[in-house]
């Protein structure tokens, strides 16, 4: 039943990303709410996405560094 496991993983991933999005918006002081957010400026919406990407890249870099053997 890989299909049901895949669907569960997708739901969990979407929920985690949504939570992350709201956390980042809160950190930036952007009033992101469930549902319609058409009142946000392009700058506000972009800042949320940009900050999410920045944090995800930093996390990936940290993980890669910690997995490399000490030289």
PDB file of N, CA and C in Angstrom:
ATOM      1  N   UNK A   1       0.818  -1.200   0.000  1.00  0.00           N
ATOM      2  CA  UNK A   1       0.000   0.000   0.000  1.00  0.00           C
ATOM      3  C   UNK A   1       0.859   1.260   0.000  1.00  0.00           C
ATOM      4  N   UNK A   2       1.750   1.330  -0.931  1.00  0.00           N
ATOM      5  CA  UNK A   2       2.615   2.501  -1.054  1.00  0.00           C
ATOM      6  C   UNK A   2       1.797   3.752  -1.349  1.00  0.00           C
ATOM      7  N   UNK A   3       0.689   3.570  -2.054  1.00  0.00           N
ATOM      8  CA  UNK A   3      -0.132   4.717  -2.420  1.00  0.00           C
ATOM      9  C   UNK A   3      -0.709   5.418  -1.194  1.00  0.00           C
ATOM     10  N   UNK A   4      -1.219   4.643  -0.241  1.00  0.00           N
ATOM     11  CA  UNK A   4      -1.784   5.271   0.951  1.00  0.00           C
ATOM     12  C   UNK A   4      -0.692   5.881   1.825  1.00  0.00           C
ATOM     13  N   UNK A   5       0.478   5.238   1.874  1.00  0.00           N
ATOM     14  CA  UNK A   5       1.598   5.813   2.620  1.00  0.00           C
ATOM     15  C   UNK A   5       2.059   7.112   1.973  1.00  0.00           C
ATOM     16  N   UNK A   6       2.064   7.130   0.643  1.00  0.00           N
ATOM     17  CA  UNK A   6       2.459   8.321  -0.090  1.00  0.00           C
ATOM     18  C   UNK A   6       1.486   9.460   0.167  1.00  0.00           C
ATOM     19  N   UNK A   7       0.203   9.144   0.166  1.00  0.00           N
ATOM     20  CA  UNK A   7      -0.812  10.176   0.426  1.00  0.00           C
ATOM     21  C   UNK A   7      -0.668  10.715   1.843  1.00  0.00           C
ATOM     22  N   UNK A   8      -0.387   9.832   2.801  1.00  0.00           N
ATOM     23  CA  UNK A   8      -0.211  10.267   4.182  1.00  0.00           C
ATOM     24  C   UNK A   8       1.016  11.171   4.280  1.00  0.00           C
ATOM     25  N   UNK A   9       2.101  10.793   3.633  1.00  0.00           N
ATOM     26  CA  UNK A   9       3.311  11.606   3.658  1.00  0.00           C
ATOM     27  C   UNK A   9       3.064  12.965   3.027  1.00  0.00           C
ATOM     28  N   UNK A  10       2.330  12.994   1.922  1.00  0.00           N
ATOM     29  CA  UNK A  10       2.020  14.260   1.271  1.00  0.00           C
ATOM     30  C   UNK A  10       1.179  15.160   2.171  1.00  0.00           C
ATOM     31  N   UNK A  11       0.215  14.588   2.854  1.00  0.00           N
ATOM     32  CA  UNK A  11      -0.618  15.377   3.776  1.00  0.00           C
ATOM     33  C   UNK A  11       0.225  15.921   4.927  1.00  0.00           C
ATOM     34  N   UNK A  12       1.111  15.079   5.452  1.00  0.00           N
ATOM     35  CA  UNK A  12       1.963  15.513   6.558  1.00  0.00           C
ATOM     36  C   UNK A  12       2.928  16.604   6.106  1.00  0.00           C
ATOM     37  N   UNK A  13       3.482  16.440   4.912  1.00  0.00           N
ATOM     38  CA  UNK A  13       4.405  17.442   4.386  1.00  0.00           C
ATOM     39  C   UNK A  13       3.688  18.768   4.159  1.00  0.00           C
ATOM     40  N   UNK A  14       2.485  18.719   3.599  1.00  0.00           N
ATOM     41  CA  UNK A  14       1.717  19.942   3.362  1.00  0.00           C
ATOM     42  C   UNK A  14       1.382  20.633   4.676  1.00  0.00           C
ATOM     43  N   UNK A  15       0.991  19.857   5.675  1.00  0.00           N
ATOM     44  CA  UNK A  15       0.670  20.434   6.981  1.00  0.00           C
ATOM     45  C   UNK A  15       1.909  21.075   7.605  1.00  0.00           C
ATOM     46  N   UNK A  16       3.058  20.416   7.476  1.00  0.00           N
ATOM     47  CA  UNK A  16       4.301  20.959   8.034  1.00  0.00           C
ATOM     48  C   UNK A  16       4.689  22.254   7.321  1.00  0.00           C
ATOM     49  N   UNK A  17       4.557  22.295   5.996  1.00  0.00           N
ATOM     50  CA  UNK A  17       4.884  23.511   5.255  1.00  0.00           C
ATOM     51  C   UNK A  17       3.925  24.648   5.583  1.00  0.00           C
ATOM     52  N   UNK A  18       2.651  24.321   5.740  1.00  0.00           N
ATOM     53  CA  UNK A  18       1.677  25.352   6.128  1.00  0.00           C
ATOM     54  C   UNK A  18       2.020  25.931   7.490  1.00  0.00           C
ATOM     55  N   UNK A  19       2.354  25.073   8.430  1.00  0.00           N
ATOM     56  CA  UNK A  19       2.731  25.532   9.777  1.00  0.00           C
ATOM     57  C   UNK A  19       3.963  26.423   9.698  1.00  0.00           C
ATOM     58  N   UNK A  20       4.943  25.980   8.920  1.00  0.00           N
ATOM     59  CA  UNK A  20       6.178  26.736   8.729  1.00  0.00           C
ATOM     60  C   UNK A  20       5.878  28.108   8.128  1.00  0.00           C
ATOM     61  N   UNK A  21       4.989  28.138   7.137  1.00  0.00           N
ATOM     62  CA  UNK A  21       4.619  29.392   6.473  1.00  0.00           C
ATOM     63  C   UNK A  21       4.025  30.380   7.477  1.00  0.00           C
ATOM     64  N   UNK A  22       3.141  29.901   8.337  1.00  0.00           N
ATOM     65  CA  UNK A  22       2.515  30.794   9.325  1.00  0.00           C
ATOM     66  C   UNK A  22       3.523  31.257  10.375  1.00  0.00           C
ATOM     67  N   UNK A  23       4.461  30.375  10.743  1.00  0.00           N
ATOM     68  CA  UNK A  23       5.507  30.762  11.695  1.00  0.00           C
ATOM     69  C   UNK A  23       6.384  31.865  11.109  1.00  0.00           C
ATOM     70  N   UNK A  24       6.774  31.702   9.855  1.00  0.00           N
ATOM     71  CA  UNK A  24       7.616  32.702   9.197  1.00  0.00           C
ATOM     72  C   UNK A  24       6.859  34.020   9.059  1.00  0.00           C
ATOM     73  N   UNK A  25       5.609  33.944   8.653  1.00  0.00           N
ATOM     74  CA  UNK A  25       4.805  35.171   8.533  1.00  0.00           C
ATOM     75  C   UNK A  25       4.725  35.893   9.872  1.00  0.00           C
ATOM     76  N   UNK A  26       4.523  35.144  10.934  1.00  0.00           N
ATOM     77  CA  UNK A  26       4.454  35.734  12.270  1.00  0.00           C
ATOM     78  C   UNK A  26       5.777  36.400  12.643  1.00  0.00           C
ATOM     79  N   UNK A  27       6.894  35.720  12.348  1.00  0.00           N
ATOM     80  CA  UNK A  27       8.218  36.296  12.635  1.00  0.00           C
ATOM     81  C   UNK A  27       8.427  37.608  11.890  1.00  0.00           C
ATOM     82  N   UNK A  28       7.902  37.678  10.664  1.00  0.00           N
ATOM     83  CA  UNK A  28       8.083  38.878   9.842  1.00  0.00           C
ATOM     84  C   UNK A  28       7.043  39.950  10.128  1.00  0.00           C
ATOM     85  N   UNK A  29       6.067  39.644  10.963  1.00  0.00           N
ATOM     86  CA  UNK A  29       5.027  40.605  11.287  1.00  0.00           C
ATOM     87  C   UNK A  29       3.985  40.751  10.194  1.00  0.00           C
ATOM     88  N   UNK A  30       3.856  39.718   9.349  1.00  0.00           N
ATOM     89  CA  UNK A  30       2.869  39.735   8.269  1.00  0.00           C
ATOM     90  C   UNK A  30       1.615  39.035   8.760  1.00  0.00           C
ATOM     91  N   UNK A  31       0.479  39.691   8.605  1.00  0.00           N
ATOM     92  CA  UNK A  31      -0.787  39.147   9.092  1.00  0.00           C
ATOM     93  C   UNK A  31      -1.349  38.139   8.081  1.00  0.00           C
ATOM     94  N   UNK A  32      -0.800  36.923   8.101  1.00  0.00           N
ATOM     95  CA  UNK A  32      -1.259  35.854   7.224  1.00  0.00           C
ATOM     96  C   UNK A  32      -2.362  35.106   7.948  1.00  0.00           C
ATOM     97  N   UNK A  33      -3.455  34.891   7.258  1.00  0.00           N
ATOM     98  CA  UNK A  33      -4.573  34.190   7.886  1.00  0.00           C
ATOM     99  C   UNK A  33      -5.015  33.037   6.995  1.00  0.00           C
ATOM    100  N   UNK A  34      -5.762  32.118   7.570  1.00  0.00           N
ATOM    101  CA  UNK A  34      -6.296  31.004   6.799  1.00  0.00           C
ATOM    102  C   UNK A  34      -7.285  31.556   5.781  1.00  0.00           C
ATOM    103  N   UNK A  35      -7.279  30.982   4.585  1.00  0.00           N
ATOM    104  CA  UNK A  35      -8.213  31.420   3.559  1.00  0.00           C
ATOM    105  C   UNK A  35      -7.649  32.541   2.714  1.00  0.00           C
ATOM    106  N   UNK A  36      -8.483  33.488   2.383  1.00  0.00           N
ATOM    107  CA  UNK A  36      -8.143  34.580   1.464  1.00  0.00           C
ATOM    108  C   UNK A  36      -7.123  35.532   2.075  1.00  0.00           C
ATOM    109  N   UNK A  37      -6.055  35.773   1.336  1.00  0.00           N
ATOM    110  CA  UNK A  37      -5.028  36.722   1.763  1.00  0.00           C
ATOM    111  C   UNK A  37      -4.732  37.739   0.663  1.00  0.00           C
ATOM    112  N   UNK A  38      -5.744  38.056  -0.126  1.00  0.00           N
ATOM    113  CA  UNK A  38      -5.577  38.991  -1.230  1.00  0.00           C
ATOM    114  C   UNK A  38      -5.252  40.406  -0.793  1.00  0.00           C
ATOM    115  N   UNK A  39      -5.395  40.677   0.495  1.00  0.00           N
ATOM    116  CA  UNK A  39      -5.082  42.012   1.002  1.00  0.00           C
ATOM    117  C   UNK A  39      -3.594  42.181   1.301  1.00  0.00           C
ATOM    118  N   UNK A  40      -2.814  41.101   1.185  1.00  0.00           N
ATOM    119  CA  UNK A  40      -1.371  41.214   1.388  1.00  0.00           C
ATOM    120  C   UNK A  40      -0.741  41.893   0.178  1.00  0.00           C
ATOM    121  N   UNK A  41       0.303  42.655   0.418  1.00  0.00           N
ATOM    122  CA  UNK A  41       1.037  43.234  -0.699  1.00  0.00           C
ATOM    123  C   UNK A  41       1.929  42.153  -1.310  1.00  0.00           C
ATOM    124  N   UNK A  42       2.367  42.383  -2.525  1.00  0.00           N
ATOM    125  CA  UNK A  42       3.291  41.458  -3.176  1.00  0.00           C
ATOM    126  C   UNK A  42       4.570  41.348  -2.358  1.00  0.00           C
ATOM    127  N   UNK A  43       4.988  42.447  -1.795  1.00  0.00           N
ATOM    128  CA  UNK A  43       6.209  42.461  -0.976  1.00  0.00           C
ATOM    129  C   UNK A  43       6.041  41.570   0.252  1.00  0.00           C
ATOM    130  N   UNK A  44       4.888  41.667   0.922  1.00  0.00           N
ATOM    131  CA  UNK A  44       4.648  40.833   2.111  1.00  0.00           C
ATOM    132  C   UNK A  44       4.619  39.354   1.740  1.00  0.00           C
ATOM    133  N   UNK A  45       3.873  39.031   0.695  1.00  0.00           N
ATOM    134  CA  UNK A  45       3.775  37.631   0.279  1.00  0.00           C
ATOM    135  C   UNK A  45       5.134  37.095  -0.152  1.00  0.00           C
ATOM    136  N   UNK A  46       5.874  37.896  -0.898  1.00  0.00           N
ATOM    137  CA  UNK A  46       7.200  37.485  -1.345  1.00  0.00           C
ATOM    138  C   UNK A  46       8.179  37.320  -0.213  1.00  0.00           C
ATOM    139  N   UNK A  47       8.045  38.172   0.800  1.00  0.00           N
ATOM    140  CA  UNK A  47       8.969  38.075   1.933  1.00  0.00           C
ATOM    141  C   UNK A  47       8.767  36.772   2.693  1.00  0.00           C
ATOM    142  N   UNK A  48       7.545  36.300   2.756  1.00  0.00           N
ATOM    143  CA  UNK A  48       7.274  35.021   3.431  1.00  0.00           C
ATOM    144  C   UNK A  48       7.957  33.889   2.665  1.00  0.00           C
ATOM    145  N   UNK A  49       7.706  33.825   1.364  1.00  0.00           N
ATOM    146  CA  UNK A  49       8.316  32.771   0.552  1.00  0.00           C
ATOM    147  C   UNK A  49       9.831  32.847   0.549  1.00  0.00           C
ATOM    148  N   UNK A  50      10.354  34.048   0.425  1.00  0.00           N
ATOM    149  CA  UNK A  50      11.808  34.229   0.421  1.00  0.00           C
ATOM    150  C   UNK A  50      12.451  33.790   1.717  1.00  0.00           C
ATOM    151  N   UNK A  51      11.834  34.138   2.813  1.00  0.00           N
ATOM    152  CA  UNK A  51      12.382  33.760   4.124  1.00  0.00           C
ATOM    153  C   UNK A  51      12.287  32.257   4.328  1.00  0.00           C
ATOM    154  N   UNK A  52      11.203  31.651   3.856  1.00  0.00           N
ATOM    155  CA  UNK A  52      11.072  30.190   3.962  1.00  0.00           C
ATOM    156  C   UNK A  52      12.206  29.501   3.201  1.00  0.00           C
ATOM    157  N   UNK A  53      12.459  29.963   1.984  1.00  0.00           N
ATOM    158  CA  UNK A  53      13.529  29.367   1.171  1.00  0.00           C
ATOM    159  C   UNK A  53      14.876  29.556   1.851  1.00  0.00           C
ATOM    160  N   UNK A  54      15.128  30.757   2.358  1.00  0.00           N
ATOM    161  CA  UNK A  54      16.395  31.038   3.025  1.00  0.00           C
ATOM    162  C   UNK A  54      16.607  30.098   4.210  1.00  0.00           C
ATOM    163  N   UNK A  55      15.566  29.889   5.004  1.00  0.00           N
ATOM    164  CA  UNK A  55      15.679  29.017   6.169  1.00  0.00           C
ATOM    165  C   UNK A  55      15.860  27.550   5.753  1.00  0.00           C
ATOM    166  N   UNK A  56      15.165  27.110   4.712  1.00  0.00           N
ATOM    167  CA  UNK A  56      15.297  25.731   4.253  1.00  0.00           C
ATOM    168  C   UNK A  56      16.689  25.471   3.683  1.00  0.00           C
ATOM    169  N   UNK A  57      17.237  26.429   2.933  1.00  0.00           N
ATOM    170  CA  UNK A  57      18.584  26.273   2.383  1.00  0.00           C
ATOM    171  C   UNK A  57      19.606  26.231   3.521  1.00  0.00           C
ATOM    172  N   UNK A  58      19.461  27.102   4.508  1.00  0.00           N
ATOM    173  CA  UNK A  58      20.384  27.109   5.644  1.00  0.00           C
ATOM    174  C   UNK A  58      20.322  25.785   6.395  1.00  0.00           C
ATOM    175  N   UNK A  59      19.126  25.249   6.574  1.00  0.00           N
ATOM    176  CA  UNK A  59      18.976  23.972   7.266  1.00  0.00           C
ATOM    177  C   UNK A  59      19.642  22.849   6.473  1.00  0.00           C
ATOM    178  N   UNK A  60      19.457  22.836   5.164  1.00  0.00           N
ATOM    179  CA  UNK A  60      20.078  21.808   4.323  1.00  0.00           C
ATOM    180  C   UNK A  60      21.597  21.919   4.377  1.00  0.00           C
ATOM    181  N   UNK A  61      22.122  23.135   4.338  1.00  0.00           N
ATOM    182  CA  UNK A  61      23.570  23.340   4.408  1.00  0.00           C
ATOM    183  C   UNK A  61      24.121  22.845   5.735  1.00  0.00           C
ATOM    184  N   UNK A  62      23.416  23.127   6.820  1.00  0.00           N
ATOM    185  CA  UNK A  62      23.852  22.650   8.136  1.00  0.00           C
ATOM    186  C   UNK A  62      23.861  21.136   8.207  1.00  0.00           C
ATOM    187  N   UNK A  63      22.846  20.509   7.628  1.00  0.00           N
ATOM    188  CA  UNK A  63      22.784  19.046   7.624  1.00  0.00           C
ATOM    189  C   UNK A  63      23.922  18.457   6.806  1.00  0.00           C
ATOM    190  N   UNK A  64      24.215  19.063   5.657  1.00  0.00           N
ATOM    191  CA  UNK A  64      25.302  18.558   4.818  1.00  0.00           C
ATOM    192  C   UNK A  64      26.642  18.714   5.524  1.00  0.00           C
ATOM    193  N   UNK A  65      26.844  19.823   6.212  1.00  0.00           N
ATOM    194  CA  UNK A  65      28.084  20.040   6.948  1.00  0.00           C
ATOM    195  C   UNK A  65      28.244  19.028   8.074  1.00  0.00           C
ATOM    196  N   UNK A  66      27.159  18.755   8.767  1.00  0.00           N
ATOM    197  CA  UNK A  66      27.250  17.837   9.904  1.00  0.00           C
ATOM    198  C   UNK A  66      27.451  16.392   9.454  1.00  0.00           C
ATOM    199  N   UNK A  67      27.126  16.082   8.202  1.00  0.00           N
ATOM    200  CA  UNK A  67      27.295  14.726   7.690  1.00  0.00           C
ATOM    201  C   UNK A  67      28.676  14.487   7.115  1.00  0.00           C
ATOM    202  N   UNK A  68      29.436  15.548   6.866  1.00  0.00           N
ATOM    203  CA  UNK A  68      30.779  15.388   6.311  1.00  0.00           C
ATOM    204  C   UNK A  68      31.747  14.988   7.415  1.00  0.00           C
ATOM    205  N   UNK A  69      32.639  14.045   7.124  1.00  0.00           N
ATOM    206  CA  UNK A  69      33.639  13.665   8.122  1.00  0.00           C
ATOM    207  C   UNK A  69      34.615  14.815   8.335  1.00  0.00           C
ATOM    208  N   UNK A  70      35.110  14.925   9.562  1.00  0.00           N
ATOM    209  CA  UNK A  70      36.100  15.978   9.876  1.00  0.00           C
ATOM    210  C   UNK A  70      37.356  15.729   9.096  1.00  0.00           C
ATOM    211  N   UNK A  71      37.897  16.801   8.527  1.00  0.00           N
ATOM    212  CA  UNK A  71      39.115  16.664   7.706  1.00  0.00           C
ATOM    213  C   UNK A  71      40.296  17.212   8.433  1.00  0.00           C
TER     214      UNK A  71
END
